[in-house]
Amino acid sequence: MKVEDRQQMINLLTGVQSSKKSYYNELKKTVIELKKKNMQLEIINDVTKSFNVDMSIDEMLKNVFDKLQTIFPIERISLSMYENEKLILTNVYPPHSLYFPIGFELSKEHSLYWKAVESLEKIFYQVDSNKENYEDYIENKVYESLGIRSVLLVPLIHKGKVIGVFSIGSKEMMEYDEDDLTFFQQFCDQLAVCIENARLYNEVLTSKKEWEETFRAVSEMILVVDLEGNILKYNDAAKDFFQLHLYPREKRNFHQLLSLDIHNSPVLEMVQTKKPVYQEIHFQKRVCELRAYPVFNESQHIYAIIIYINDITEKRRIEAQLVQSGKLAAIGEMAAGIAHELNNPLTAILGNAQLLLRTASKDDRSYKLLSDIYSCGKRCKTIIQNLLTFSRQDEYMFEDCSVNEAVEQVLGLIGDQIKKQNIIIQKKLDRSLELIEGNIQQIGQIVLNLLINAKDALEEMDIPKKVISIETKSITEDGKKWVLLSVQDNGKGIEEQYLQEIFNPFFTTKRPGKGTGLGLSVSLGIAQAHGGTIEVISHPGKGSTFMLKLPAKQ
């Protein structure tokens, strides 16, 4: 017998060959198991890594499904979320395996899904109507329609509370061992954590988005600044009002923005007092309320300041108009009383003077005296009539009216007063001036305010010739006709730094007790209500020119 044959016989007798075959089979089986375990770990790892706020649950399910198919013969996975005691179908993959529509509320009676929710246990179920203990669940119809023969339902539990159910369906009669069930439990535990974290993150994200949208949408200006006044954040209203365009590396300082004195700054005051601050500020012809609120950290130290700015120019203007209207109403009542008291004696004076003039000879010395009595009486009556007309501010009906007529009415009211202060009134009215559509009493109020301001500016000047020039004319700008009224004086003028503020309510350059700061604010409001505006040119020590522009009637 040859050596090779002898060796082969020994191997057969000792079972060495059989052991090798068994060894390789075991090794192969172990490798397959290791690959399966490795894939399972990869799936759990992928869920942890890839399931983020940017990836949808549908995308995640697709990734999971593709990997699960490499180790299990599955055909369908689905996710149902439990909230407010309702179980809602939210996701199914592949999409063609959809039976109920997404958003479908699963019925509680005879439901496998609800059984998993209530028991908090995994449920493995085989769809076999021939089995003796086959239960009539509502899901059977779905599985039979889709050809699903076995289903594993795993409740998703986070912090002891169920948040949903994950299902795995196969068209084969599956038998999962203990290791498989442990894997699915670990996978679903991780999935529950990821879903809950994403939900919480989305809540925070939604709240942040809602806060930012609210912050941007607030019509009042809001700025967030640090303790040095550097602007950290601002809303759209502040951006539009201040024309803010901050680049990533560009810093804008709140004090520079509003030209505020740093020693009188709300930021400095707040750092010192740690209490909210209120200020009224003037910025580019606007009056604003400024409120500043401290922002504290956990150590109760201020680290930022929220500044809330509200433009109250219109409010102040309306208040000023109400104050002025109240004054005019009082003047109107007083004028009506004066007219009632004076009209009777004036009528008697005028009537008797006329009767005496008829019988008196023009050469008689008394004739001139009677003529003076009659003319002075008429002038008194005209003044009372102008006062009544001007103070009748309740009649705000717009109609065709003449700016020239408004000028004449006001000059009839205060012209002589101005002249008695050695002020020359130069009048140059365009008699072909177009009419405007407006209220003559309100236009007269503007003329009166401009004349009084011109008179006050001249009172403080020690010059030989004090002059107020009133001129009306028509101009054309951009194809549109305007009526222009200018009131010019050679008085003290206005400092350039105040030109931006003189139209603000309650701002005045006059000495205390001389002015209220309402005249120009009210006048501008009236001009704008008529579709016009008021412009000013002034040179300190040389005088000012105020120009009222109103649209001519088409």
XYZ file of C-alpha atoms in Angstrom:
554
model
C 0.000 0.000 0.000
C 1.290 3.377 -0.990
C 2.079 6.061 1.572
C -0.615 8.418 0.137
C -3.296 5.752 0.340
C -2.256 4.901 3.847
C -2.510 8.572 4.885
C -5.947 8.892 3.298
C -7.164 5.817 5.167
C -5.842 7.191 8.452
C -7.665 10.475 7.818
C -10.900 8.591 7.136
C -10.539 6.503 10.246
C -9.637 9.452 12.477
C -12.294 11.891 11.043
C -9.758 14.630 10.216
C -11.387 15.405 6.842
C -14.797 15.614 8.420
C -13.488 18.032 11.027
C -12.025 20.304 8.360
C -15.333 20.412 6.493
C -17.224 21.173 9.698
C -14.650 23.807 10.605
C -15.026 25.591 7.269
C -18.804 25.457 7.503
C -18.687 26.937 10.984
C -16.215 29.557 9.839
C -18.412 30.489 6.897
C -21.440 30.731 9.169
C -19.490 32.901 11.613
C -18.379 35.215 8.824
C -22.002 35.602 7.676
C -23.084 36.349 11.240
C -20.276 38.866 11.631
C -21.274 40.561 8.384
C -24.846 40.678 9.624
C -23.795 42.125 12.979
C -21.575 44.613 11.229
C -24.440 45.713 8.981
C -26.727 46.018 11.994
C -24.194 48.248 13.747
C -23.803 50.250 10.543
C -27.581 50.751 10.338
C -27.771 51.997 13.936
C -24.735 54.210 13.356
C -26.247 55.610 10.151
C -29.488 56.427 11.934
C -27.526 58.331 14.573
C -25.356 60.166 12.063
C -27.682 60.775 9.128
C -30.939 61.469 10.922
C -30.565 65.216 11.393
C -32.765 68.260 10.978
C -31.731 68.618 7.334
C -32.717 65.060 6.394
C -36.388 64.168 6.135
C -37.755 61.025 7.746
C -38.583 59.694 4.261
C -34.904 59.948 3.295
C -33.870 58.247 6.503
C -36.352 55.408 5.961
C -35.016 54.861 2.447
C -31.427 54.576 3.760
C -32.540 52.188 6.513
C -34.661 50.112 4.125
C -31.802 49.684 1.613
C -29.458 48.421 4.336
C -32.039 46.212 6.080
C -32.748 44.469 2.778
C -29.126 43.245 2.631
C -29.637 41.165 5.804
C -33.412 40.576 5.987
C -35.943 39.751 3.227
C -38.215 42.706 4.010
C -40.637 44.446 1.626
C -42.059 47.353 3.605
C -41.352 49.618 6.582
C -43.628 52.234 8.094
C -43.698 54.795 10.892
C -46.761 55.856 12.866
C -46.518 58.641 15.444
C -48.457 58.729 18.711
C -49.533 62.165 19.976
C -52.577 63.537 21.791
C -53.869 59.968 22.185
C -53.962 59.519 18.427
C -51.913 57.165 16.259
C -51.223 58.727 12.858
C -49.549 57.070 9.869
C -46.721 59.461 8.939
C -44.256 57.602 6.698
C -44.177 54.503 4.484
C -41.367 53.125 2.322
C -41.361 52.164 -0.504
C -44.077 54.634 -1.521
C -45.847 52.076 -3.744
C -46.552 49.971 -0.619
C -48.829 52.703 0.718
C -52.347 51.504 1.508
C -53.831 54.117 3.815
C -52.997 57.763 2.942
C -50.319 59.593 4.924
C -52.006 61.322 7.865
C -54.524 58.486 8.299
C -55.627 58.006 11.912
C -55.453 54.330 12.881
C -58.523 53.010 14.622
C -58.026 51.813 18.186
C -60.316 48.754 18.053
C -58.803 45.395 16.967
C -55.554 47.063 15.946
C -52.097 45.489 16.066
C -50.491 48.921 16.162
C -52.537 50.017 19.143
C -51.739 46.717 20.856
C -48.015 47.558 20.554
C -48.667 51.091 21.897
C -50.630 49.920 24.909
C -48.431 46.939 25.789
C -45.111 48.738 25.154
C -43.856 45.381 23.833
C -42.646 44.131 20.451
C -45.230 42.191 18.481
C -44.305 39.600 15.853
C -47.312 38.653 13.777
C -47.751 36.147 10.930
C -50.563 36.761 8.447
C -52.014 33.270 8.048
C -55.784 32.893 7.966
C -55.422 29.087 8.187
C -53.936 29.221 11.677
C -56.172 28.134 14.525
C -55.463 31.196 16.696
C -55.621 33.691 13.817
C -57.013 36.990 15.147
C -59.130 39.365 13.081
C -57.073 42.592 13.213
C -58.025 45.559 11.059
C -54.498 45.512 9.579
C -55.030 42.010 8.073
C -56.835 43.477 5.085
C -53.900 45.790 4.406
C -51.299 43.030 4.704
C -53.277 40.613 2.528
C -53.704 43.300 -0.128
C -49.966 44.053 -0.134
C -48.922 40.371 0.057
C -47.286 40.819 3.465
C -47.063 37.516 5.356
C -45.162 38.476 8.515
C -44.876 41.751 10.459
C -42.718 42.945 13.321
C -44.082 45.940 15.280
C -41.753 47.740 17.667
C -43.019 50.621 19.860
C -40.806 53.704 19.893
C -40.246 54.655 23.523
C -38.510 57.766 24.816
C -38.124 58.419 28.543
C -40.752 55.811 29.368
C -43.357 57.259 27.014
C -44.386 55.793 23.691
C -44.007 58.235 20.775
C -44.820 55.919 17.869
C -44.655 52.479 16.253
C -42.141 51.182 13.708
C -43.241 48.266 11.530
C -41.229 45.865 9.322
C -43.157 43.758 6.822
C -42.000 40.761 4.767
C -43.613 38.660 2.055
C -42.019 35.579 3.640
C -42.970 33.726 6.788
C -40.111 35.113 8.825
C -38.631 33.657 11.985
C -36.561 36.229 13.917
C -34.158 34.883 16.529
C -33.402 36.618 19.824
C -30.389 38.483 18.394
C -32.528 39.881 15.554
C -35.197 41.069 17.957
C -32.537 42.662 20.169
C -31.139 44.496 17.141
C -34.568 45.816 16.129
C -35.169 46.970 19.699
C -31.826 48.796 19.803
C -32.469 50.284 16.377
C -35.935 51.547 17.394
C -34.629 52.919 20.700
C -32.053 54.948 18.769
C -34.694 55.969 16.224
C -36.968 57.192 19.051
C -34.150 59.318 20.507
C -33.367 60.810 17.088
C -37.029 61.584 16.313
C -37.568 63.199 19.706
C -34.373 65.241 19.445
C -35.351 66.375 15.968
C -38.830 67.284 17.206
C -37.410 69.326 20.084
C -34.880 70.957 17.776
C -37.609 71.828 15.285
C -39.692 73.317 18.090
C -36.749 75.505 19.065
C -36.116 76.293 15.410
C -39.778 77.164 14.862
C -39.851 79.323 17.986
C -36.651 81.047 16.870
C -38.089 81.581 13.391
C -41.357 82.943 14.795
C -39.409 85.261 17.123
C -37.205 86.489 14.274
C -40.226 87.026 11.998
C -41.995 88.922 14.778
C -38.820 90.906 15.472
C -38.530 91.827 11.799
C -42.246 92.565 11.375
C -42.652 94.953 14.337
C -43.415 98.373 12.871
C -41.476 100.186 15.596
C -37.667 100.261 15.486
C -35.821 97.714 17.620
C -32.055 97.563 17.992
C -29.886 95.335 20.165
C -26.601 96.950 21.232
C -23.703 95.959 23.453
C -22.530 97.980 26.452
C -20.354 100.175 24.232
C -23.277 101.033 21.968
C -22.218 98.831 19.022
C -25.270 97.631 17.091
C -25.579 93.834 17.217
C -29.010 93.341 15.671
C -31.840 95.426 14.261
C -35.230 94.879 12.657
C -36.517 95.962 9.246
C -38.168 99.119 10.623
C -34.825 100.309 12.047
C -33.058 99.372 8.826
C -35.488 101.430 6.736
C -35.584 104.405 9.115
C -31.834 104.713 9.648
C -30.867 103.304 6.223
C -28.759 100.652 7.938
C -26.723 98.371 5.710
C -24.267 96.585 7.944
C -21.716 94.300 6.360
C -20.392 91.313 8.343
C -17.230 93.114 9.495
C -18.652 96.628 9.609
C -19.586 97.987 13.012
C -22.046 100.820 13.548
C -22.311 102.626 16.835
C -25.695 103.607 18.210
C -24.436 106.964 19.534
C -22.945 107.948 16.179
C -26.114 106.847 14.404
C -28.295 109.242 16.419
C -25.589 111.861 17.013
C -26.078 111.405 20.755
C -23.777 112.813 23.405
C -22.190 109.739 24.962
C -22.359 111.387 28.407
C -26.148 111.732 28.046
C -26.600 108.282 26.534
C -29.357 105.844 27.575
C -26.722 103.093 27.339
C -24.526 104.771 29.953
C -27.508 105.561 32.174
C -28.701 101.958 32.024
C -25.273 100.505 32.838
C -25.255 102.719 35.929
C -28.862 102.206 37.083
C -29.651 98.741 35.610
C -33.197 100.008 35.063
C -35.198 100.773 31.884
C -34.570 104.237 30.440
C -36.916 106.589 28.591
C -35.824 109.525 26.418
C -37.384 111.706 23.739
C -34.982 112.303 20.861
C -35.006 114.377 17.662
C -33.595 112.862 14.493
C -33.854 114.291 10.965
C -37.040 116.319 11.486
C -38.591 113.416 13.399
C -39.579 113.148 17.051
C -39.013 109.702 18.562
C -39.635 107.979 21.871
C -36.642 105.902 22.933
C -37.011 103.165 25.519
C -34.051 101.037 26.534
C -34.279 97.723 28.411
C -31.379 95.782 29.970
C -30.644 92.160 29.034
C -29.198 90.129 31.914
C -27.177 86.922 31.881
C -27.447 84.113 34.439
C -25.215 86.055 36.825
C -27.588 89.047 36.617
C -25.001 91.142 34.794
C -26.069 93.324 31.871
C -24.472 92.088 28.666
C -26.718 93.784 26.072
C -29.435 96.413 25.732
C -32.657 96.324 23.723
C -33.527 99.746 22.350
C -37.100 100.363 21.260
C -37.713 103.514 19.193
C -41.150 104.747 18.196
C -41.590 107.582 15.698
C -44.177 109.868 17.330
C -43.828 112.812 14.947
C -47.370 112.457 13.622
C -48.712 111.958 17.130
C -46.982 115.130 18.304
C -48.198 117.008 15.246
C -51.787 115.933 15.867
C -51.436 116.873 19.542
C -50.052 120.248 18.493
C -52.934 120.767 16.084
C -55.391 119.838 18.818
C -53.747 122.347 21.171
C -53.805 124.994 18.478
C -57.391 124.131 17.545
C -58.345 124.436 21.209
C -56.774 127.862 21.344
C -58.522 128.920 18.148
C -61.829 127.574 19.426
C -61.400 129.714 22.543
C -60.510 132.707 20.361
C -63.555 131.959 18.228
C -65.861 131.931 21.232
C -64.282 135.104 22.557
C -64.477 136.744 19.113
C -68.143 135.803 18.807
C -68.815 137.402 22.186
C -66.815 140.503 21.264
C -68.614 140.746 17.919
C -71.969 140.491 19.635
C -71.020 143.187 22.132
C -69.344 145.531 19.617
C -71.606 145.146 16.591
C -74.485 147.079 18.160
C -72.473 150.172 19.198
C -70.485 149.968 15.922
C -73.719 149.920 13.947
C -74.901 152.992 15.838
C -71.567 154.765 15.318
C -71.466 153.940 11.597
C -75.139 154.815 11.106
C -74.927 158.146 12.929
C -71.661 159.021 11.182
C -73.286 158.350 7.802
C -76.313 160.496 8.700
C -74.102 163.367 9.854
C -71.903 163.077 6.737
C -74.962 163.536 4.545
C -75.825 166.860 6.149
C -72.286 168.135 6.712
C -70.518 170.237 4.142
C -67.216 168.937 2.806
C -65.652 172.262 3.614
C -66.791 172.004 7.188
C -64.072 171.087 9.722
C -66.353 168.428 11.251
C -66.663 166.596 7.908
C -63.112 165.211 8.150
C -63.654 164.180 11.756
C -66.878 162.384 10.798
C -65.094 160.681 7.885
C -62.355 159.444 10.255
C -65.007 158.124 12.664
C -66.757 156.293 9.828
C -63.552 154.765 8.338
C -62.254 153.689 11.761
C -65.633 152.115 12.529
C -65.527 150.188 9.243
C -61.996 149.064 10.015
C -63.063 147.790 13.437
C -65.881 145.853 11.821
C -63.484 144.356 9.241
C -61.045 143.290 11.975
C -63.832 141.578 13.924
C -65.053 139.887 10.741
C -61.519 138.643 9.895
C -61.051 137.355 13.436
C -64.339 135.463 13.228
C -63.486 134.079 9.789
C -59.985 132.981 10.824
C -61.059 131.353 14.093
C -63.838 129.335 12.439
C -61.643 126.189 12.393
C -64.450 123.643 12.519
C -65.190 124.279 8.848
C -62.629 121.982 7.250
C -64.466 121.527 3.942
C -62.093 121.708 0.984
C -63.190 123.960 -1.837
C -61.694 126.247 -4.469
C -59.894 129.032 -2.642
C -57.267 131.691 -3.223
C -53.968 131.937 -1.381
C -54.005 135.687 -2.112
C -57.318 136.010 -0.300
C -55.899 134.145 2.720
C -52.943 136.571 2.762
C -55.260 139.600 2.623
C -57.415 138.250 5.455
C -54.385 137.702 7.718
C -52.854 141.102 6.879
C -56.201 142.686 7.715
C -55.970 140.945 11.080
C -52.351 141.618 12.154
C -50.904 143.868 9.412
C -51.260 147.081 11.403
C -49.797 145.413 14.495
C -46.666 144.518 12.546
C -46.360 147.991 11.032
C -46.584 149.628 14.466
C -43.330 147.826 15.339
C -41.586 149.728 12.534
C -41.587 146.714 10.267
C -42.210 147.323 6.550
C -44.484 144.823 4.823
C -43.713 144.459 1.125
C -46.531 142.671 -0.658
C -46.175 141.244 -4.157
C -49.192 139.102 -4.982
C -49.687 137.541 -8.405
C -53.250 138.526 -9.334
C -53.401 135.790 -12.002
C -52.533 133.137 -9.410
C -54.327 129.814 -9.843
C -56.804 128.661 -7.227
C -56.054 125.722 -4.954
C -58.364 123.079 -3.554
C -58.285 123.503 0.196
C -59.563 125.305 3.245
C -58.945 129.056 3.334
C -59.036 129.245 7.149
C -56.306 126.607 7.425
C -54.176 128.273 4.748
C -54.682 131.538 6.641
C -53.374 129.820 9.771
C -50.127 128.946 7.932
C -49.746 132.549 6.692
C -50.380 133.870 10.211
C -47.761 131.543 11.741
C -45.151 132.494 9.124
C -45.807 136.235 9.585
C -45.625 136.002 13.396
C -42.327 134.071 13.163
C -40.921 136.714 10.781
C -42.044 139.498 13.132
C -40.462 137.761 16.145
C -37.191 137.249 14.227
C -37.046 140.992 13.482
C -37.870 142.104 17.041
C -34.458 140.914 18.263
C -32.571 142.767 15.499
C -31.214 146.291 15.900
C -31.189 147.330 12.256
C -32.439 150.536 10.591
C -34.776 148.860 8.135
C -36.843 145.837 9.092
C -38.664 144.234 6.167
C -41.078 141.333 5.675
C -41.695 140.447 2.030
C -44.760 138.434 1.048
C -44.895 137.078 -2.491
C -47.163 134.685 -4.362
C -46.502 133.186 -7.781
C -47.009 130.081 -9.913
C -44.205 127.639 -10.661
C -43.983 124.431 -12.691
C -41.965 121.431 -11.503
C -41.876 118.040 -13.231
C -44.817 119.035 -15.403
C -46.981 119.926 -12.393
C -48.184 123.414 -11.478
C -47.695 124.714 -7.957
C -48.800 127.825 -6.091
C -45.863 129.253 -4.150
C -46.191 131.618 -1.185
C -42.933 132.960 0.258
C -42.516 134.947 3.464
C -39.040 136.511 3.734
C -37.509 138.570 6.529
C -34.128 140.141 7.177
C -34.113 139.041 10.807
C -31.706 136.998 12.894
C -31.998 133.800 10.826
C -31.760 130.191 12.010
C -28.607 128.252 12.852
C -27.958 125.388 10.407
C -27.989 122.828 13.214
C -31.613 123.727 14.011
C -32.954 123.649 10.440
C -33.635 119.904 10.733
C -35.623 120.366 13.943
C -37.705 123.526 13.607
C -40.689 121.573 12.261
C -40.690 119.199 15.252
C -43.575 119.781 17.677
C -42.642 121.844 20.726
C -39.195 122.716 19.382
C -38.488 126.453 19.416
C -35.471 128.747 19.175
C -37.388 131.633 20.772
C -36.689 132.752 24.303
C -38.786 131.205 27.129
C -42.353 132.437 27.203
C -42.164 133.747 23.649
C -43.072 130.640 21.656
C -44.606 127.187 22.126
C -42.891 125.421 19.217
C -46.252 124.482 17.699
C -46.622 126.979 14.845
C -44.343 125.425 12.216
C -45.290 121.857 13.171
C -48.995 122.621 12.770
C -48.330 124.589 9.560
C -46.391 121.698 7.990
C -49.165 119.290 8.931
C -51.762 121.527 7.238
C -49.564 121.928 4.148
C -49.122 118.156 3.836
C -52.866 117.636 4.280
C -53.278 119.908 1.231
C -50.749 117.861 -0.758
C -47.996 120.424 -0.332
C -45.015 121.188 1.866
C -43.029 123.994 3.515
C -39.374 124.620 2.722
C -36.957 126.962 4.435
C -33.758 128.793 3.500
C -31.973 130.649 6.280
C -28.661 132.396 6.912
C -27.792 133.414 10.497
C -27.731 137.191 10.824
C -29.228 137.742 7.350
C -32.758 136.375 7.607
C -34.996 133.498 6.572
C -37.326 132.617 3.736
C -40.208 130.190 4.291
C -41.892 128.858 1.157
C -45.325 127.246 1.168
C -45.859 125.027 -1.899
C -49.388 123.880 -2.703
C -50.631 122.051 -5.814
C -52.621 124.321 -8.132
C -56.139 123.201 -8.982
C -56.082 121.334 -12.279
